[in-house]
Short mmCIF file of C-alpha atoms in Angstrom, two decimals:
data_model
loop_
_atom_site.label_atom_id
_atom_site.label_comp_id
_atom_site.label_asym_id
_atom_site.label_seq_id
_atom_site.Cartn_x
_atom_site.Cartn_y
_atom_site.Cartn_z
CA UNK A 1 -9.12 -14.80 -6.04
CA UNK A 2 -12.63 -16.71 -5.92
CA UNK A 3 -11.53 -19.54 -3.32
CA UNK A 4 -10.20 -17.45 -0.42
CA UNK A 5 -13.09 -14.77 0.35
CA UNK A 6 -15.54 -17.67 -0.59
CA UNK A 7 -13.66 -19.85 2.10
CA UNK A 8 -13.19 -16.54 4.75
CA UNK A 9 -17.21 -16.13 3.56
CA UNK A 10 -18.89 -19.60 4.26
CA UNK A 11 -17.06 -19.75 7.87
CA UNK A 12 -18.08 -16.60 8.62
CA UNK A 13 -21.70 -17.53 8.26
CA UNK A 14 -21.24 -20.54 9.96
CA UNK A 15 -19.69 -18.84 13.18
CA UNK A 16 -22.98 -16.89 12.59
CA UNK A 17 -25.08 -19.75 13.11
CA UNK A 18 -23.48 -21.53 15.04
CA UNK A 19 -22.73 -18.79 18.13
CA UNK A 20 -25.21 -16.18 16.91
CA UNK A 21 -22.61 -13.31 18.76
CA UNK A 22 -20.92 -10.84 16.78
CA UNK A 23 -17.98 -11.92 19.08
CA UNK A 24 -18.44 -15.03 18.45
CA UNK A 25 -17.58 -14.20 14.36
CA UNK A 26 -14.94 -11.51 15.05
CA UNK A 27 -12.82 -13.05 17.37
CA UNK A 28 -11.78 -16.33 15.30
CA UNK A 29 -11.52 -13.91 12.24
CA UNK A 30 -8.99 -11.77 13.71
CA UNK A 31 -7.08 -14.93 15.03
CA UNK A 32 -7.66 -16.01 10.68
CA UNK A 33 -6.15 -12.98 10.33
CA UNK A 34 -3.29 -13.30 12.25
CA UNK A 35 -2.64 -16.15 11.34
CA UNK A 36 -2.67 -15.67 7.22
CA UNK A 37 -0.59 -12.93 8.26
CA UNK A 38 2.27 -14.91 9.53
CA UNK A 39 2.01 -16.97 7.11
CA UNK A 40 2.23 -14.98 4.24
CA UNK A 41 4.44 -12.95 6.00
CA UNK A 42 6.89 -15.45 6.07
CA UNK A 43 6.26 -16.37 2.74
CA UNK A 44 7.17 -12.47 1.78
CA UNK A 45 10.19 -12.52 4.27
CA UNK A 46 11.53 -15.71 3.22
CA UNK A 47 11.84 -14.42 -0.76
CA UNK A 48 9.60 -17.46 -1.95
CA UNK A 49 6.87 -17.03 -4.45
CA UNK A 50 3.05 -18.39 -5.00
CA UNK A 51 3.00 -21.23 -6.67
CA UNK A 52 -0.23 -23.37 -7.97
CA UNK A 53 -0.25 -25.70 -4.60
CA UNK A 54 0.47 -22.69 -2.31
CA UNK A 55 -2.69 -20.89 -3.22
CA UNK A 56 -4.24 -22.96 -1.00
CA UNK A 57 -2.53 -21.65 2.07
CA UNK A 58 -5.11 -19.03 2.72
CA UNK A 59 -7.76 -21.85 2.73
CA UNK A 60 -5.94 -24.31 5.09
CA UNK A 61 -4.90 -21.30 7.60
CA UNK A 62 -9.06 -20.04 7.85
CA UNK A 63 -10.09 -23.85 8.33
CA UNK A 64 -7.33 -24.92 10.97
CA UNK A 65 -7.48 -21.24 12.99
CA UNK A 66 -11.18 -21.37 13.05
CA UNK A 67 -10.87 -24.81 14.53
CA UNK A 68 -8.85 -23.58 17.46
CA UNK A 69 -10.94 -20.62 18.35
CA UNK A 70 -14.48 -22.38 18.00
CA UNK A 71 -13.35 -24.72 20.27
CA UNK A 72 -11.93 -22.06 22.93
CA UNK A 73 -14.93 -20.13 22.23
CA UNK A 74 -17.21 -23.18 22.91
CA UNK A 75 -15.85 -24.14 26.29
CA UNK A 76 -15.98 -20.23 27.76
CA UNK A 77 -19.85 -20.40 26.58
CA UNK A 78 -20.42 -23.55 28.40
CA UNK A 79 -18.50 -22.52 31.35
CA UNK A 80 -20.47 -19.37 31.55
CA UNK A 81 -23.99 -20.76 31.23
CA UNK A 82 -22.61 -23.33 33.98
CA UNK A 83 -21.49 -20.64 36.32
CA UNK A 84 -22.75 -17.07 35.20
CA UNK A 85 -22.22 -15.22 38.05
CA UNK A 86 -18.46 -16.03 37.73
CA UNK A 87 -16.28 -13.06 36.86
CA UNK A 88 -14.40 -12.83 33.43
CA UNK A 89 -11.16 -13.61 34.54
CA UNK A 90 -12.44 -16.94 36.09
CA UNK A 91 -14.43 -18.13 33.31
CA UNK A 92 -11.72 -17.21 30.58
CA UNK A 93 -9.01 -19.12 32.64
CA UNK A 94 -11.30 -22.52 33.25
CA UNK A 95 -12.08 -22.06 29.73
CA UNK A 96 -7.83 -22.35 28.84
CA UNK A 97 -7.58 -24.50 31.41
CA UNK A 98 -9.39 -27.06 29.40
CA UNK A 99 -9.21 -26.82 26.14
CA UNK A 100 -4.81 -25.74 26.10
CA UNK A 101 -3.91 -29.18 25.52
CA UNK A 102 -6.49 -30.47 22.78
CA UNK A 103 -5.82 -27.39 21.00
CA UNK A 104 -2.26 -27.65 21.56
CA UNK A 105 -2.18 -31.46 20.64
CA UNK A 106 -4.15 -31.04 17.65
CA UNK A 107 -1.94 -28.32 16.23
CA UNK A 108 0.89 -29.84 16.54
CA UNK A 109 -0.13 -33.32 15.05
CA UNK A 110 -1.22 -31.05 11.80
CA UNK A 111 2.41 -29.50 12.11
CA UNK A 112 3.65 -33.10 11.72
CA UNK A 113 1.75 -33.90 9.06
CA UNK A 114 2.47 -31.08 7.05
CA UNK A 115 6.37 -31.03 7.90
CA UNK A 116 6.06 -34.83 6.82
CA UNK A 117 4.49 -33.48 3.24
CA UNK A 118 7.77 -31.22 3.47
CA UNK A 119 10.24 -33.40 4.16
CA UNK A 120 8.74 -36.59 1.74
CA UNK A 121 8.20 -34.47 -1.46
CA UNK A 122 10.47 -33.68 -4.29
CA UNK A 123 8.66 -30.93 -6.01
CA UNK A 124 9.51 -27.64 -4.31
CA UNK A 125 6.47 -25.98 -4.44
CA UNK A 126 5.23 -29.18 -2.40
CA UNK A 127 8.14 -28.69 0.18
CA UNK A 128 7.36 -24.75 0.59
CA UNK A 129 3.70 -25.82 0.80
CA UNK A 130 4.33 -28.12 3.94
CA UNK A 131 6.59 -25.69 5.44
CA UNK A 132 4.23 -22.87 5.27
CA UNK A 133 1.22 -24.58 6.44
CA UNK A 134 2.94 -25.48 9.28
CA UNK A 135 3.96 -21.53 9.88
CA UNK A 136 0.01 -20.96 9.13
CA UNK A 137 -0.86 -23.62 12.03
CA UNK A 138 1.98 -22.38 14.67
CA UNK A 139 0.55 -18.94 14.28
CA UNK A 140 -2.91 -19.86 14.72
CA UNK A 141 -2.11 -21.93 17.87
CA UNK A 142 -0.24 -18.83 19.01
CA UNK A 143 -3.11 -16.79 18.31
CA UNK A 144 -5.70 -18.69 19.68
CA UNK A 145 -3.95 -19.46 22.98
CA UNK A 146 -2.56 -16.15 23.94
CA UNK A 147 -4.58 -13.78 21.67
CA UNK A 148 -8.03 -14.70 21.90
CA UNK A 149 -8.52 -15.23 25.66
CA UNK A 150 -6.76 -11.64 26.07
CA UNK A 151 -8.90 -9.95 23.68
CA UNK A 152 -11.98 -11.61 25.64
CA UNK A 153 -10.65 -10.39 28.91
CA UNK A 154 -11.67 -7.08 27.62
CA UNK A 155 -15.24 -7.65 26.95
CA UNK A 156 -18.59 -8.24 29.06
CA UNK A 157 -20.18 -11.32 29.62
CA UNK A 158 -22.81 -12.05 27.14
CA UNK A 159 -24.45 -15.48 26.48
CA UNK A 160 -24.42 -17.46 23.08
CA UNK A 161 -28.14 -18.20 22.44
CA UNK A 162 -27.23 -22.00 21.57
CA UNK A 163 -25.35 -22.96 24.33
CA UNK A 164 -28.08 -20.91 26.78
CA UNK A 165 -29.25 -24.04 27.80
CA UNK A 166 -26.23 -26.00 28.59
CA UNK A 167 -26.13 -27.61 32.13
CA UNK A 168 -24.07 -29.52 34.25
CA UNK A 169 -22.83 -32.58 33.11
CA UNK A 170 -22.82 -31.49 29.27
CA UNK A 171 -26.53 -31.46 28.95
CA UNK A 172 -27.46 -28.89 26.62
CA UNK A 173 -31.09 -30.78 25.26
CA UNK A 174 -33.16 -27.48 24.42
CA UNK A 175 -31.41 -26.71 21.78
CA UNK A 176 -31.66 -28.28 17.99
CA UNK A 177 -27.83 -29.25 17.01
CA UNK A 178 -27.60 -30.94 20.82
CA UNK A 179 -31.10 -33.04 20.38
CA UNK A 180 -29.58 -33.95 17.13
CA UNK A 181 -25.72 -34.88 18.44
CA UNK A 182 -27.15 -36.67 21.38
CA UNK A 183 -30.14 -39.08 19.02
CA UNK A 184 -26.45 -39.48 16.52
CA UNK A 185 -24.82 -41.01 19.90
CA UNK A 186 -27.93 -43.37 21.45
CA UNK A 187 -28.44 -44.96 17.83
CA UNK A 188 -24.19 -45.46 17.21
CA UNK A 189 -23.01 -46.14 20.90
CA UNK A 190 -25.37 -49.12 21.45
CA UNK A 191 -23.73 -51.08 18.36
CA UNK A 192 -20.43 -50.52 18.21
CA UNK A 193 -19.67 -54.22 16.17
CA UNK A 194 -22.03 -53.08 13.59
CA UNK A 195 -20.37 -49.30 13.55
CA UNK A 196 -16.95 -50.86 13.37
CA UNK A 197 -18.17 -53.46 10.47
CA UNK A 198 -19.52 -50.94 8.44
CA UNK A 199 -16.36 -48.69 8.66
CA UNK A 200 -14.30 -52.15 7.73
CA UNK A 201 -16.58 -52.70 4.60
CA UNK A 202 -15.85 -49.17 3.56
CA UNK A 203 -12.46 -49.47 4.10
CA UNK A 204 -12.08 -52.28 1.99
CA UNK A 205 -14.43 -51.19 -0.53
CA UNK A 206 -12.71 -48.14 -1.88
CA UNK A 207 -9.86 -49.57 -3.68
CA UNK A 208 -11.98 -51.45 -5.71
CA UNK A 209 -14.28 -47.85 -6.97
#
């Protein structure tokens, strides 16, 4: 009862910030929505209860659906401050165009995961949790793919204040998150033996905390 509008709460503000659109906050929450709704519609159609584990269904859905739409969402922002005079249909469709397979990949290597969960545990409210987080994923791939570049079809073009500046060839400097991504990337890429040896010495360190 606390956790899930907390969850639904803190993305919402950070869809706020981070596309400062009120399309850019509604459109991933109705693919959330859909996507809870499957899943707890299945849940409901299937005859099996909540248990302790499953609770955090809700919580895995909003995480893993807004995934899939901020990154839809991202590309059709770049693509239109790239080419704004292009028509909806044509920025919406170069938009899919790239990001259908990440999303799709991505999805289903979570589907794995969680079927492996499934498949690996004993405990049945483990199994049902696996099972249904995988329903929670396939829906919000469904949604995201078909749903959400429909539902844009139907509205204007309007540009996302942080990705106003983004050019050709991915340069987006004028705006804060970018200048900080991009000084992230000249201090790691340079040193990649002293990136991977810190990750190593991590790595080995934990067992031992």
């Amino acid at each position: 009862s606390r956790l899930n509008p907390v969850a639904g709460l803190v993305i919402t503000l950070i869809l706020l910030v981070g596309f400062r659109t009120l399309r850019g906050v509604v459109l991933p929450n109705l693919v959330v929505l859909g996507a809870i709704a499957a899943t707890l519609g299945t849940m409901a159609g299937s005859g099996v209860a909540f248990f302790v584990i499953t609770n955090a269904l809700p919580v895995i859905v909003i995480a893993i659906s807004t995934a899939d739409a901020i990154h839809i969402l991202s590309q059709y922002y770049e693509e239109l401050a790239q080419h704004p005079d292009d028509s909806q249909q044509q920025l919406v469709v170069r938009s899919m165009v790239h990001m259908w397979r990440p999303v799709t990949f991505t999805s289903f290597t979570d589907i794995a995961g969680f079927l492996g969960l499934s498949i690996a545990s004993s405990m049945p409210p483990m199994r049902y949790f696996g099972i249904f987080a995988s329903v929670g994923v396939l829906g919000a791939l469904f949604f995201s793919v078909f749903t959400l570049p429909a539902l844009l079809m139907f509205l204007k073009k309007k540009q996302s204040a942080p990705f106003r500046n983004f050019r050709r060839g991915g340069d987006a400097s004028g705006h804060i998150f970018s200048r900080i991504m991009g000084a992230m990337g000249a201090a790691i890429i340079p040193r990649p033996r002293l990136v991977l040896a810190l990750v190593a010495l991590v790595t080995v360190a934990g067992p031992f905390e």
